[in-house]
mmCIF file of C-alpha atoms in Angstrom:
data_model
loop_
_atom_site.group_PDB
_atom_site.id
_atom_site.type_symbol
_atom_site.label_atom_id
_atom_site.label_comp_id
_atom_site.label_asym_id
_atom_site.label_seq_id
_atom_site.Cartn_x
_atom_site.Cartn_y
_atom_site.Cartn_z
ATOM 1 C CA UNK C 45 -10.255 66.345 34.678
ATOM 2 C CA UNK C 46 -9.202 67.718 38.111
ATOM 3 C CA UNK C 47 -5.957 66.245 39.390
ATOM 4 C CA UNK C 48 -5.926 64.750 42.925
ATOM 5 C CA UNK C 49 -2.371 64.470 44.212
ATOM 6 C CA UNK C 50 -1.561 61.568 46.533
ATOM 7 C CA UNK C 51 -2.133 62.549 50.148
ATOM 8 C CA UNK C 52 -4.868 65.101 49.407
ATOM 9 C CA UNK C 53 -7.902 64.539 51.648
ATOM 10 C CA UNK C 54 -11.312 64.636 50.064
ATOM 11 C CA UNK C 55 -13.873 67.020 51.428
ATOM 12 C CA UNK C 56 -16.611 65.619 53.602
ATOM 13 C CA UNK C 57 -19.284 66.593 51.135
ATOM 14 C CA UNK C 58 -19.196 64.807 47.831
ATOM 15 C CA UNK C 59 -19.104 67.268 44.903
ATOM 16 C CA UNK C 60 -22.209 67.469 42.776
ATOM 17 C CA UNK C 61 -20.414 66.192 39.712
ATOM 18 C CA UNK C 62 -17.725 63.564 40.019
ATOM 19 C CA UNK C 63 -15.538 62.810 36.984
ATOM 20 C CA UNK C 64 -16.282 59.357 35.617
ATOM 21 C CA UNK C 65 -12.717 58.089 36.071
ATOM 22 C CA UNK C 66 -12.590 59.093 39.771
ATOM 23 C CA UNK C 67 -14.828 57.066 42.121
ATOM 24 C CA UNK C 68 -16.533 58.903 44.949
ATOM 25 C CA UNK C 69 -15.323 58.095 48.467
ATOM 26 C CA UNK C 70 -17.419 55.652 50.435
ATOM 27 C CA UNK C 71 -17.329 57.955 53.428
ATOM 28 C CA UNK C 72 -15.717 61.208 54.517
ATOM 29 C CA UNK C 73 -11.995 61.028 55.219
ATOM 30 C CA UNK C 74 -11.221 58.275 52.679
ATOM 31 C CA UNK C 75 -8.037 58.932 50.693
ATOM 32 C CA UNK C 76 -8.402 59.125 46.945
ATOM 33 C CA UNK C 77 -5.772 57.353 44.899
ATOM 34 C CA UNK C 78 -4.945 57.495 41.199
ATOM 35 C CA UNK C 79 -7.882 56.936 38.833
ATOM 36 C CA UNK C 80 -8.874 53.272 38.542
ATOM 37 C CA UNK C 81 -8.636 51.799 35.058
ATOM 38 C CA UNK C 82 -11.257 49.174 34.303
ATOM 39 C CA UNK C 83 -10.137 46.295 32.042
ATOM 40 C CA UNK C 84 -11.656 46.147 28.601
ATOM 41 C CA UNK C 85 -14.327 43.523 28.269
ATOM 42 C CA UNK C 86 -13.184 40.726 25.972
ATOM 43 C CA UNK C 87 -15.759 39.470 23.530
ATOM 44 C CA UNK C 88 -16.275 35.831 22.662
ATOM 45 C CA UNK C 89 -13.364 34.223 20.835
ATOM 46 C CA UNK C 90 -13.610 34.371 17.106
ATOM 47 C CA UNK C 91 -13.777 31.145 15.199
ATOM 48 C CA UNK C 92 -10.917 29.476 13.344
ATOM 49 C CA UNK C 93 -8.916 32.327 11.910
ATOM 50 C CA UNK C 94 -11.360 35.199 11.493
ATOM 51 C CA UNK C 95 -10.062 38.700 11.580
ATOM 52 C CA UNK C 96 -6.565 40.035 11.103
ATOM 53 C CA UNK C 97 -5.338 38.676 14.449
ATOM 54 C CA UNK C 98 -6.710 35.222 13.571
ATOM 55 C CA UNK C 99 -4.825 35.138 10.291
ATOM 56 C CA UNK C 100 -1.605 36.059 12.068
ATOM 57 C CA UNK C 101 -2.033 32.940 14.191
ATOM 58 C CA UNK C 102 -2.347 30.645 11.171
ATOM 59 C CA UNK C 103 0.802 28.729 10.196
ATOM 60 C CA UNK C 104 1.589 30.792 7.104
ATOM 61 C CA UNK C 105 4.746 28.771 6.445
ATOM 62 C CA UNK C 106 2.611 25.692 5.851
ATOM 63 C CA UNK C 107 0.348 27.543 3.405
ATOM 64 C CA UNK C 108 3.307 29.059 1.549
ATOM 65 C CA UNK C 109 5.015 25.664 1.294
ATOM 66 C CA UNK C 110 1.854 23.992 -0.033
ATOM 67 C CA UNK C 111 1.291 26.830 -2.525
ATOM 68 C CA UNK C 112 4.870 26.645 -3.788
ATOM 69 C CA UNK C 113 4.711 22.861 -4.143
ATOM 70 C CA UNK C 114 1.364 23.073 -5.960
ATOM 71 C CA UNK C 115 2.645 25.638 -8.470
ATOM 72 C CA UNK C 116 5.742 23.524 -9.124
ATOM 73 C CA UNK C 117 3.378 20.616 -9.729
ATOM 74 C CA UNK C 118 1.372 22.613 -12.279
ATOM 75 C CA UNK C 119 4.575 23.393 -14.206
ATOM 76 C CA UNK C 120 5.708 19.753 -14.131
ATOM 77 C CA UNK C 121 2.277 18.551 -15.306
ATOM 78 C CA UNK C 122 2.418 21.101 -18.119
ATOM 79 C CA UNK C 123 5.830 19.843 -19.180
ATOM 80 C CA UNK C 124 4.675 16.202 -19.137
ATOM 81 C CA UNK C 125 1.475 16.816 -21.139
ATOM 82 C CA UNK C 126 2.126 19.799 -23.429
ATOM 83 C CA UNK C 127 3.092 17.653 -26.422
ATOM 84 C CA UNK C 128 -0.288 15.877 -26.490
ATOM 85 C CA UNK C 129 -2.651 18.236 -24.657
ATOM 86 C CA UNK C 130 -1.056 21.677 -24.832
ATOM 87 C CA UNK C 131 -1.866 23.645 -21.694
ATOM 88 C CA UNK C 132 -5.305 22.051 -21.086
ATOM 89 C CA UNK C 133 -4.331 19.659 -18.292
ATOM 90 C CA UNK C 134 -2.075 22.242 -16.639
ATOM 91 C CA UNK C 135 -4.979 24.724 -16.571
ATOM 92 C CA UNK C 136 -7.286 22.076 -15.051
ATOM 93 C CA UNK C 137 -4.640 21.411 -12.415
ATOM 94 C CA UNK C 138 -4.363 25.142 -11.694
ATOM 95 C CA UNK C 139 -8.133 25.327 -11.226
ATOM 96 C CA UNK C 140 -7.897 22.436 -8.747
ATOM 97 C CA UNK C 141 -5.179 24.337 -6.860
ATOM 98 C CA UNK C 142 -7.366 27.441 -6.623
ATOM 99 C CA UNK C 143 -10.435 25.463 -5.533
ATOM 100 C CA UNK C 144 -8.372 23.582 -2.959
ATOM 101 C CA UNK C 145 -6.788 26.754 -1.591
ATOM 102 C CA UNK C 146 -10.219 28.370 -1.261
ATOM 103 C CA UNK C 147 -11.476 25.280 0.579
ATOM 104 C CA UNK C 148 -8.455 25.444 2.896
ATOM 105 C CA UNK C 149 -9.215 29.077 3.739
ATOM 106 C CA UNK C 150 -12.817 28.142 4.514
ATOM 107 C CA UNK C 151 -11.777 25.253 6.773
ATOM 108 C CA UNK C 152 -9.261 27.463 8.566
ATOM 109 C CA UNK C 153 -12.001 29.942 9.460
ATOM 110 C CA UNK C 154 -14.141 27.274 11.140
ATOM 111 C CA UNK C 155 -14.207 27.014 14.902
ATOM 112 C CA UNK C 156 -12.239 23.890 15.790
ATOM 113 C CA UNK C 157 -15.187 22.759 17.941
ATOM 114 C CA UNK C 158 -17.385 22.852 14.850
ATOM 115 C CA UNK C 159 -14.808 20.776 12.994
ATOM 116 C CA UNK C 160 -14.839 18.223 15.798
ATOM 117 C CA UNK C 161 -18.644 18.120 15.840
ATOM 118 C CA UNK C 162 -18.775 17.614 12.059
ATOM 119 C CA UNK C 163 -16.406 14.623 12.181
ATOM 120 C CA UNK C 164 -19.179 11.947 12.047
ATOM 121 C CA UNK C 165 -20.766 13.627 9.011
ATOM 122 C CA UNK C 166 -17.405 13.954 7.263
ATOM 123 C CA UNK C 167 -16.675 10.279 7.878
ATOM 124 C CA UNK C 168 -20.134 9.232 6.678
ATOM 125 C CA UNK C 169 -19.676 11.265 3.495
ATOM 126 C CA UNK C 170 -16.312 9.589 2.910
ATOM 127 C CA UNK C 171 -17.774 6.104 3.319
ATOM 128 C CA UNK C 172 -20.703 6.923 1.019
ATOM 129 C CA UNK C 173 -18.238 8.125 -1.621
ATOM 130 C CA UNK C 174 -16.240 4.891 -1.380
ATOM 131 C CA UNK C 175 -19.442 2.845 -1.635
ATOM 132 C CA UNK C 176 -20.620 4.864 -4.642
ATOM 133 C CA UNK C 177 -17.442 3.924 -6.520
ATOM 134 C CA UNK C 178 -18.398 0.249 -6.259
ATOM 135 C CA UNK C 179 -21.880 0.990 -7.610
ATOM 136 C CA UNK C 180 -22.739 1.597 -11.288
ATOM 137 C CA UNK C 181 -21.583 5.186 -10.741
ATOM 138 C CA UNK C 182 -17.976 3.999 -10.541
ATOM 139 C CA UNK C 183 -15.556 3.896 -13.448
ATOM 140 C CA UNK C 184 -12.745 1.366 -13.917
ATOM 141 C CA UNK C 185 -9.294 2.523 -15.052
ATOM 142 C CA UNK C 186 -6.273 0.172 -15.213
ATOM 143 C CA UNK C 187 -8.038 -2.543 -13.280
ATOM 144 C CA UNK C 188 -9.120 -0.300 -10.384
ATOM 145 C CA UNK C 189 -12.674 0.970 -9.907
ATOM 146 C CA UNK C 190 -11.672 4.154 -8.095
ATOM 147 C CA UNK C 191 -13.298 7.044 -9.966
ATOM 148 C CA UNK C 192 -16.699 8.644 -10.450
ATOM 149 C CA UNK C 193 -17.097 10.533 -13.722
ATOM 150 C CA UNK C 194 -18.562 14.029 -13.431
ATOM 151 C CA UNK C 195 -19.920 16.409 -16.088
ATOM 152 C CA UNK C 196 -17.402 18.524 -17.975
ATOM 153 C CA UNK C 197 -14.772 15.813 -18.248
ATOM 154 C CA UNK C 198 -13.940 15.870 -14.526
ATOM 155 C CA UNK C 199 -13.576 12.825 -12.285
ATOM 156 C CA UNK C 200 -13.807 12.333 -8.525
ATOM 157 C CA UNK C 201 -11.620 9.872 -6.602
ATOM 158 C CA UNK C 202 -13.331 9.324 -3.221
ATOM 159 C CA UNK C 203 -10.349 7.427 -1.749
ATOM 160 C CA UNK C 204 -8.434 10.734 -1.579
ATOM 161 C CA UNK C 205 -11.214 12.478 0.338
ATOM 162 C CA UNK C 206 -11.569 9.393 2.574
ATOM 163 C CA UNK C 207 -8.110 10.158 3.987
ATOM 164 C CA UNK C 208 -9.369 13.477 5.337
ATOM 165 C CA UNK C 209 -12.474 11.770 6.719
ATOM 166 C CA UNK C 210 -10.509 9.034 8.506
ATOM 167 C CA UNK C 211 -8.065 11.465 10.142
ATOM 168 C CA UNK C 212 -10.904 13.575 11.559
ATOM 169 C CA UNK C 213 -13.049 10.599 12.611
ATOM 170 C CA UNK C 214 -10.295 8.752 14.508
ATOM 171 C CA UNK C 215 -9.242 11.927 16.312
ATOM 172 C CA UNK C 216 -12.831 12.600 17.380
ATOM 173 C CA UNK C 217 -13.323 9.031 18.644
ATOM 174 C CA UNK C 218 -10.126 8.853 20.704
ATOM 175 C CA UNK C 219 -9.617 12.426 21.947
ATOM 176 C CA UNK C 220 -12.191 12.373 24.750
ATOM 177 C CA UNK C 221 -10.490 9.869 27.067
ATOM 178 C CA UNK C 222 -7.038 11.171 26.219
ATOM 179 C CA UNK C 223 -8.195 14.697 27.126
ATOM 180 C CA UNK C 224 -9.026 13.402 30.612
ATOM 181 C CA UNK C 225 -5.714 11.565 30.941
ATOM 182 C CA UNK C 226 -7.396 8.146 30.816
ATOM 183 C CA UNK C 227 -6.027 5.065 29.093
ATOM 184 C CA UNK C 228 -7.932 3.951 26.007
ATOM 185 C CA UNK C 229 -10.265 1.055 26.695
ATOM 186 C CA UNK C 230 -10.154 -2.020 24.485
ATOM 187 C CA UNK C 231 -13.670 -1.333 23.224
ATOM 188 C CA UNK C 232 -12.704 2.231 22.242
ATOM 189 C CA UNK C 233 -9.711 0.957 20.290
ATOM 190 C CA UNK C 234 -11.818 -1.795 18.716
ATOM 191 C CA UNK C 235 -14.373 0.797 17.581
ATOM 192 C CA UNK C 236 -11.584 2.929 16.111
ATOM 193 C CA UNK C 237 -10.282 -0.032 14.131
ATOM 194 C CA UNK C 238 -13.793 -0.847 12.927
ATOM 195 C CA UNK C 239 -14.078 2.742 11.664
ATOM 196 C CA UNK C 240 -10.692 2.462 9.933
ATOM 197 C CA UNK C 241 -11.445 -1.044 8.685
ATOM 198 C CA UNK C 242 -14.618 0.043 6.886
ATOM 199 C CA UNK C 243 -12.673 2.606 4.849
ATOM 200 C CA UNK C 244 -9.750 0.248 4.210
ATOM 201 C CA UNK C 245 -12.077 -2.582 3.172
ATOM 202 C CA UNK C 246 -13.985 -0.414 0.692
ATOM 203 C CA UNK C 247 -10.723 0.863 -0.803
ATOM 204 C CA UNK C 248 -9.335 -2.668 -1.153
ATOM 205 C CA UNK C 249 -12.560 -3.704 -2.879
ATOM 206 C CA UNK C 250 -11.812 -1.262 -5.745
ATOM 207 C CA UNK C 251 -8.955 -2.521 -5.496
ATOM 208 C CA UNK C 252 -6.538 0.309 -4.576
ATOM 209 C CA UNK C 253 -3.645 -1.159 -2.597
ATOM 210 C CA UNK C 254 -1.668 2.092 -2.362
ATOM 211 C CA UNK C 255 -4.464 4.131 -0.754
ATOM 212 C CA UNK C 256 -5.296 1.222 1.560
ATOM 213 C CA UNK C 257 -1.698 1.167 2.818
ATOM 214 C CA UNK C 258 -1.842 4.926 3.501
ATOM 215 C CA UNK C 259 -5.107 4.557 5.442
ATOM 216 C CA UNK C 260 -3.673 1.702 7.515
ATOM 217 C CA UNK C 261 -0.526 3.710 8.306
ATOM 218 C CA UNK C 262 -2.658 6.678 9.390
ATOM 219 C CA UNK C 263 -4.795 4.480 11.630
ATOM 220 C CA UNK C 264 -1.800 2.744 13.249
ATOM 221 C CA UNK C 265 -0.093 6.025 14.169
ATOM 222 C CA UNK C 266 -3.221 7.889 15.334
ATOM 223 C CA UNK C 267 -4.528 5.005 17.453
ATOM 224 C CA UNK C 268 -1.097 4.345 18.974
ATOM 225 C CA UNK C 269 -0.585 8.070 19.699
ATOM 226 C CA UNK C 270 -3.955 8.159 21.458
ATOM 227 C CA UNK C 271 -2.633 5.677 24.040
ATOM 228 C CA UNK C 272 -3.978 2.371 22.754
ATOM 229 C CA UNK C 273 -2.657 -0.786 24.459
ATOM 230 C CA UNK C 274 0.425 -2.117 22.658
ATOM 231 C CA UNK C 275 -1.208 -5.452 21.965
ATOM 232 C CA UNK C 276 -3.417 -3.707 19.395
ATOM 233 C CA UNK C 277 -0.500 -2.140 17.552
ATOM 234 C CA UNK C 278 1.398 -5.440 17.524
ATOM 235 C CA UNK C 279 -1.635 -7.324 16.283
ATOM 236 C CA UNK C 280 -2.294 -4.844 13.478
ATOM 237 C CA UNK C 281 1.325 -4.970 12.292
ATOM 238 C CA UNK C 282 1.138 -8.777 12.150
ATOM 239 C CA UNK C 283 -2.189 -8.613 10.329
ATOM 240 C CA UNK C 284 -0.710 -6.126 7.862
ATOM 241 C CA UNK C 285 2.191 -8.456 7.161
ATOM 242 C CA UNK C 286 -0.257 -11.271 6.497
ATOM 243 C CA UNK C 287 -2.252 -9.017 4.165
ATOM 244 C CA UNK C 288 0.880 -8.223 2.117
ATOM 245 C CA UNK C 289 1.609 -11.930 1.775
ATOM 246 C CA UNK C 290 -1.998 -12.508 0.724
ATOM 247 C CA UNK C 291 -1.694 -9.772 -1.899
ATOM 248 C CA UNK C 292 1.076 -11.742 -3.603
ATOM 249 C CA UNK C 293 -0.432 -15.203 -3.230
ATOM 250 C CA UNK C 294 -4.215 -14.771 -3.601
ATOM 251 C CA UNK C 295 -6.509 -13.046 -6.146
ATOM 252 C CA UNK C 296 -7.462 -10.274 -3.686
ATOM 253 C CA UNK C 297 -5.843 -7.822 -6.134
ATOM 254 C CA UNK C 298 -6.593 -7.507 -9.821
ATOM 255 C CA UNK C 299 -4.306 -9.175 -12.333
ATOM 256 C CA UNK C 300 -3.010 -5.760 -13.413
ATOM 257 C CA UNK C 301 -1.954 -4.927 -9.851
ATOM 258 C CA UNK C 302 -0.376 -8.340 -9.238
ATOM 259 C CA UNK C 303 1.652 -7.825 -12.400
ATOM 260 C CA UNK C 304 2.832 -4.494 -11.032
ATOM 261 C CA UNK C 305 4.028 -6.115 -7.823
ATOM 262 C CA UNK C 306 5.693 -8.983 -9.668
ATOM 263 C CA UNK C 307 7.423 -6.596 -12.086
ATOM 264 C CA UNK C 308 8.789 -4.662 -9.110
ATOM 265 C CA UNK C 309 10.597 -7.819 -7.986
ATOM 266 C CA UNK C 310 11.658 -8.774 -11.517
ATOM 267 C CA UNK C 311 11.117 -6.173 -14.296
ATOM 268 C CA UNK C 312 12.010 -8.767 -16.950
ATOM 269 C CA UNK C 313 8.688 -10.547 -16.306
ATOM 270 C CA UNK C 314 6.822 -7.781 -18.162
ATOM 271 C CA UNK C 315 9.334 -6.077 -20.465
ATOM 272 C CA UNK C 316 6.627 -4.441 -22.624
ATOM 273 C CA UNK C 317 4.330 -3.392 -19.778
ATOM 274 C CA UNK C 318 5.220 -2.491 -16.184
ATOM 275 C CA UNK C 319 8.853 -3.433 -16.722
ATOM 276 C CA UNK C 320 9.076 -1.040 -19.678
ATOM 277 C CA UNK C 321 7.380 1.700 -17.645
ATOM 278 C CA UNK C 322 9.723 1.509 -14.668
ATOM 279 C CA UNK C 323 12.783 1.231 -16.917
ATOM 280 C CA UNK C 324 11.860 4.421 -18.798
ATOM 281 C CA UNK C 325 11.306 6.242 -15.504
ATOM 282 C CA UNK C 326 14.780 5.334 -14.282
ATOM 283 C CA UNK C 327 16.312 6.384 -17.613
ATOM 284 C CA UNK C 328 14.566 9.758 -17.325
ATOM 285 C CA UNK C 329 15.742 10.388 -13.757
ATOM 286 C CA UNK C 330 19.276 9.134 -14.456
ATOM 287 C CA UNK C 331 19.686 11.328 -17.537
ATOM 288 C CA UNK C 332 18.943 14.500 -15.567
ATOM 289 C CA UNK C 333 22.362 14.687 -13.967
ATOM 290 C CA UNK C 334 23.026 17.375 -11.399
ATOM 291 C CA UNK C 335 21.134 20.312 -12.905
ATOM 292 C CA UNK C 336 18.828 18.636 -15.443
ATOM 293 C CA UNK C 337 18.295 18.944 -19.178
ATOM 294 C CA UNK C 338 16.194 22.084 -18.763
ATOM 295 C CA UNK C 339 12.463 22.707 -18.320
ATOM 296 C CA UNK C 340 10.494 21.434 -21.342
ATOM 297 C CA UNK C 341 13.723 19.920 -22.711
ATOM 298 C CA UNK C 342 13.761 16.399 -21.240
ATOM 299 C CA UNK C 343 14.136 13.794 -23.994
ATOM 300 C CA UNK C 344 12.137 11.082 -22.215
ATOM 301 C CA UNK C 345 9.460 13.492 -21.011
ATOM 302 C CA UNK C 346 8.955 15.455 -24.229
ATOM 303 C CA UNK C 347 9.205 12.278 -26.300
ATOM 304 C CA UNK C 348 6.345 10.676 -24.358
ATOM 305 C CA UNK C 349 8.359 7.597 -23.419
ATOM 306 C CA UNK C 350 7.060 7.458 -19.804
ATOM 307 C CA UNK C 351 3.415 6.302 -19.491
ATOM 308 C CA UNK C 352 1.261 8.050 -16.860
ATOM 309 C CA UNK C 353 4.080 10.512 -16.252
ATOM 310 C CA UNK C 354 1.825 13.373 -15.109
ATOM 311 C CA UNK C 355 0.262 11.214 -12.391
ATOM 312 C CA UNK C 356 2.252 8.245 -11.066
ATOM 313 C CA UNK C 357 5.653 9.376 -12.335
ATOM 314 C CA UNK C 358 5.625 13.170 -12.160
ATOM 315 C CA UNK C 359 8.737 12.994 -9.975
ATOM 316 C CA UNK C 360 10.651 11.732 -13.022
ATOM 317 C CA UNK C 361 9.877 15.020 -14.801
ATOM 318 C CA UNK C 362 11.663 16.882 -12.005
ATOM 319 C CA UNK C 363 14.542 14.411 -12.059
ATOM 320 C CA UNK C 364 15.087 14.670 -15.811
ATOM 321 C CA UNK C 365 14.434 18.354 -16.461
ATOM 322 C CA UNK C 366 15.492 19.915 -13.138
ATOM 323 C CA UNK C 367 18.148 17.372 -12.238
ATOM 324 C CA UNK C 368 19.278 16.062 -8.902
ATOM 325 C CA UNK C 369 19.114 19.534 -7.357
ATOM 326 C CA UNK C 370 15.550 20.106 -8.510
ATOM 327 C CA UNK C 371 14.433 16.668 -7.339
ATOM 328 C CA UNK C 372 16.042 17.206 -3.936
ATOM 329 C CA UNK C 373 14.340 20.602 -3.710
ATOM 330 C CA UNK C 374 10.999 18.900 -4.336
ATOM 331 C CA UNK C 375 11.694 16.359 -1.585
ATOM 332 C CA UNK C 376 12.699 19.147 0.812
ATOM 333 C CA UNK C 377 9.465 21.040 0.130
ATOM 334 C CA UNK C 378 7.412 17.940 0.913
ATOM 335 C CA UNK C 379 9.524 17.296 4.010
ATOM 336 C CA UNK C 380 8.997 20.901 5.102
ATOM 337 C CA UNK C 381 5.213 20.449 4.985
ATOM 338 C CA UNK C 382 5.385 17.191 6.965
ATOM 339 C CA UNK C 383 7.661 18.780 9.593
ATOM 340 C CA UNK C 384 5.367 21.814 9.913
ATOM 341 C CA UNK C 385 2.470 19.438 10.548
ATOM 342 C CA UNK C 386 4.447 17.688 13.294
ATOM 343 C CA UNK C 387 5.314 21.013 14.938
ATOM 344 C CA UNK C 388 1.647 22.047 14.926
ATOM 345 C CA UNK C 389 0.717 18.670 16.451
ATOM 346 C CA UNK C 390 3.166 19.211 19.343
ATOM 347 C CA UNK C 391 1.430 22.448 20.389
ATOM 348 C CA UNK C 392 -2.159 21.296 19.892
ATOM 349 C CA UNK C 393 -4.749 19.833 22.226
ATOM 350 C CA UNK C 394 -5.507 16.121 21.991
ATOM 351 C CA UNK C 395 -8.010 16.301 19.137
ATOM 352 C CA UNK C 396 -5.796 18.645 17.134
ATOM 353 C CA UNK C 397 -2.682 16.569 17.833
ATOM 354 C CA UNK C 398 -4.285 13.340 16.629
ATOM 355 C CA UNK C 399 -5.860 14.749 13.467
ATOM 356 C CA UNK C 400 -2.672 16.592 12.461
ATOM 357 C CA UNK C 401 -0.541 13.505 13.126
ATOM 358 C CA UNK C 402 -2.837 11.553 10.818
ATOM 359 C CA UNK C 403 -2.388 14.171 8.099
ATOM 360 C CA UNK C 404 1.407 14.199 8.552
ATOM 361 C CA UNK C 405 1.506 10.401 8.168
ATOM 362 C CA UNK C 406 -0.711 10.636 5.084
ATOM 363 C CA UNK C 407 1.577 13.143 3.354
ATOM 364 C CA UNK C 408 4.774 11.417 4.450
ATOM 365 C CA UNK C 409 3.841 7.825 3.595
ATOM 366 C CA UNK C 410 2.231 8.757 0.287
ATOM 367 C CA UNK C 411 5.239 10.836 -0.771
ATOM 368 C CA UNK C 412 7.591 8.006 0.229
ATOM 369 C CA UNK C 413 5.609 5.473 -1.790
ATOM 370 C CA UNK C 414 5.393 7.677 -4.878
ATOM 371 C CA UNK C 415 9.039 8.753 -4.923
ATOM 372 C CA UNK C 416 10.083 5.200 -4.039
ATOM 373 C CA UNK C 417 8.267 3.715 -7.036
ATOM 374 C CA UNK C 418 9.926 6.340 -9.274
ATOM 375 C CA UNK C 419 13.318 5.249 -7.957
ATOM 376 C CA UNK C 420 12.511 1.546 -8.055
ATOM 377 C CA UNK C 421 12.498 1.234 -4.255
ATOM 378 C CA UNK C 422 8.780 0.416 -3.819
ATOM 379 C CA UNK C 423 6.176 -1.321 -6.019
ATOM 380 C CA UNK C 424 4.161 0.746 -8.482
ATOM 381 C CA UNK C 425 0.862 1.291 -6.677
ATOM 382 C CA UNK C 426 -0.550 4.311 -8.518
ATOM 383 C CA UNK C 427 -0.383 6.740 -5.592
ATOM 384 C CA UNK C 428 -0.087 10.427 -6.544
ATOM 385 C CA UNK C 429 2.651 12.671 -5.170
ATOM 386 C CA UNK C 430 0.873 15.114 -2.803
ATOM 387 C CA UNK C 431 0.370 18.592 -4.313
ATOM 388 C CA UNK C 432 2.395 17.663 -7.410
ATOM 389 C CA UNK C 433 0.744 14.841 -9.400
ATOM 390 C CA UNK C 434 -2.077 15.626 -11.793
ATOM 391 C CA UNK C 435 -5.487 15.004 -10.253
ATOM 392 C CA UNK C 436 -8.143 17.306 -8.837
ATOM 393 C CA UNK C 437 -9.314 14.994 -6.051
ATOM 394 C CA UNK C 438 -5.809 14.543 -4.662
ATOM 395 C CA UNK C 439 -5.064 18.267 -4.886
ATOM 396 C CA UNK C 440 -8.290 19.411 -3.232
ATOM 397 C CA UNK C 441 -8.059 16.766 -0.493
ATOM 398 C CA UNK C 442 -4.479 17.820 0.250
ATOM 399 C CA UNK C 443 -5.464 21.475 0.526
ATOM 400 C CA UNK C 444 -8.429 20.670 2.789
ATOM 401 C CA UNK C 445 -5.959 18.833 5.041
ATOM 402 C CA UNK C 446 -3.719 21.926 5.037
ATOM 403 C CA UNK C 447 -6.750 23.971 6.087
ATOM 404 C CA UNK C 448 -7.373 21.593 9.005
ATOM 405 C CA UNK C 449 -3.751 21.922 10.128
ATOM 406 C CA UNK C 450 -4.042 25.717 9.868
ATOM 407 C CA UNK C 451 -7.232 25.604 11.909
ATOM 408 C CA UNK C 452 -5.527 23.577 14.649
ATOM 409 C CA UNK C 453 -2.515 25.920 14.636
ATOM 410 C CA UNK C 454 -4.791 28.943 15.040
ATOM 411 C CA UNK C 455 -6.725 27.316 17.886
ATOM 412 C CA UNK C 456 -3.463 26.377 19.637
ATOM 413 C CA UNK C 457 -2.183 29.956 19.390
ATOM 414 C CA UNK C 458 -5.347 31.256 21.108
ATOM 415 C CA UNK C 459 -5.054 28.901 24.074
#
């Protein structure tokens, strides 16, 4: 390409062939400057996390934390069940981890606008699942009709998937006015509580008090964060207090669940049932000491003294075999995931902020309830420890939620 130094005057006649990077003068006598560089044309934004650049925007720390916690859970489930089932339940749990992780990758690659548009369908699917449990399709275990049996020995627990559905649905309902900086109207908040109330009511009908409490906590935080008038939050807290009183004084819960609550207050009321269960859990955790008795070496765990240890009381496996340090490490991993969710929520738009806050509350409240009932601080409600307890529905739902958080993080990084 010919070089045109600054200050060189172009000839009056335009040359027959002009290099593409050098524009011809509009008229004789015009000074030519350095070649003009045209900006590259940017294509349409890619959805969710597609492409190498998209994956770099995903919160990898969140995915690594969830993967590490899930693998620890598989090992703890194996330790709790190997005496009776060998490696069968641990392998089923590992399959659930892989399916959940694949689902999370798929959700992360969605355009966040597609996720927002699918919210009504996701919510409808969640409600249909909860209704199906109460139909002849449902199966009753320990006084709670919460499962649907599937071929191959698998079961589905719709209340876990309903948590994903509620987080997405509430965010979709309340994000529009908040996006425009408008205060939520009473009818908008009322509609949001109707949406939450349908899910909570169907879960209580099973009855599943633990999942209902998680759903209520999610709804309170998401609706309050969306700018709802304080009178709604105050009213819901009072109504929740009344519901707890009713749980103790009326037959809204099954006899099995009322016994659990009563045994929490006084374990001597059921020394061979719930009282025995909670006492064995505390013995297991207390005998772990600082560093534990060693993986696959816990006397309570390997002796099968703790009922439902792979589900409700998997934390006691960590306490006994990994000790105080291992149990604290487990709590820190869960806390890390909750904190990462909160950090993603701070950088997100309104829809992303609300849905991720709902997920953070879900993980945090459920972990608090599960660990609390292992330590004797909260009643035994049957809630699984996220990413750790045995159960495919809980594992897959948790990973789908991680995918949603990753999707929001990727969308926030592109803005």
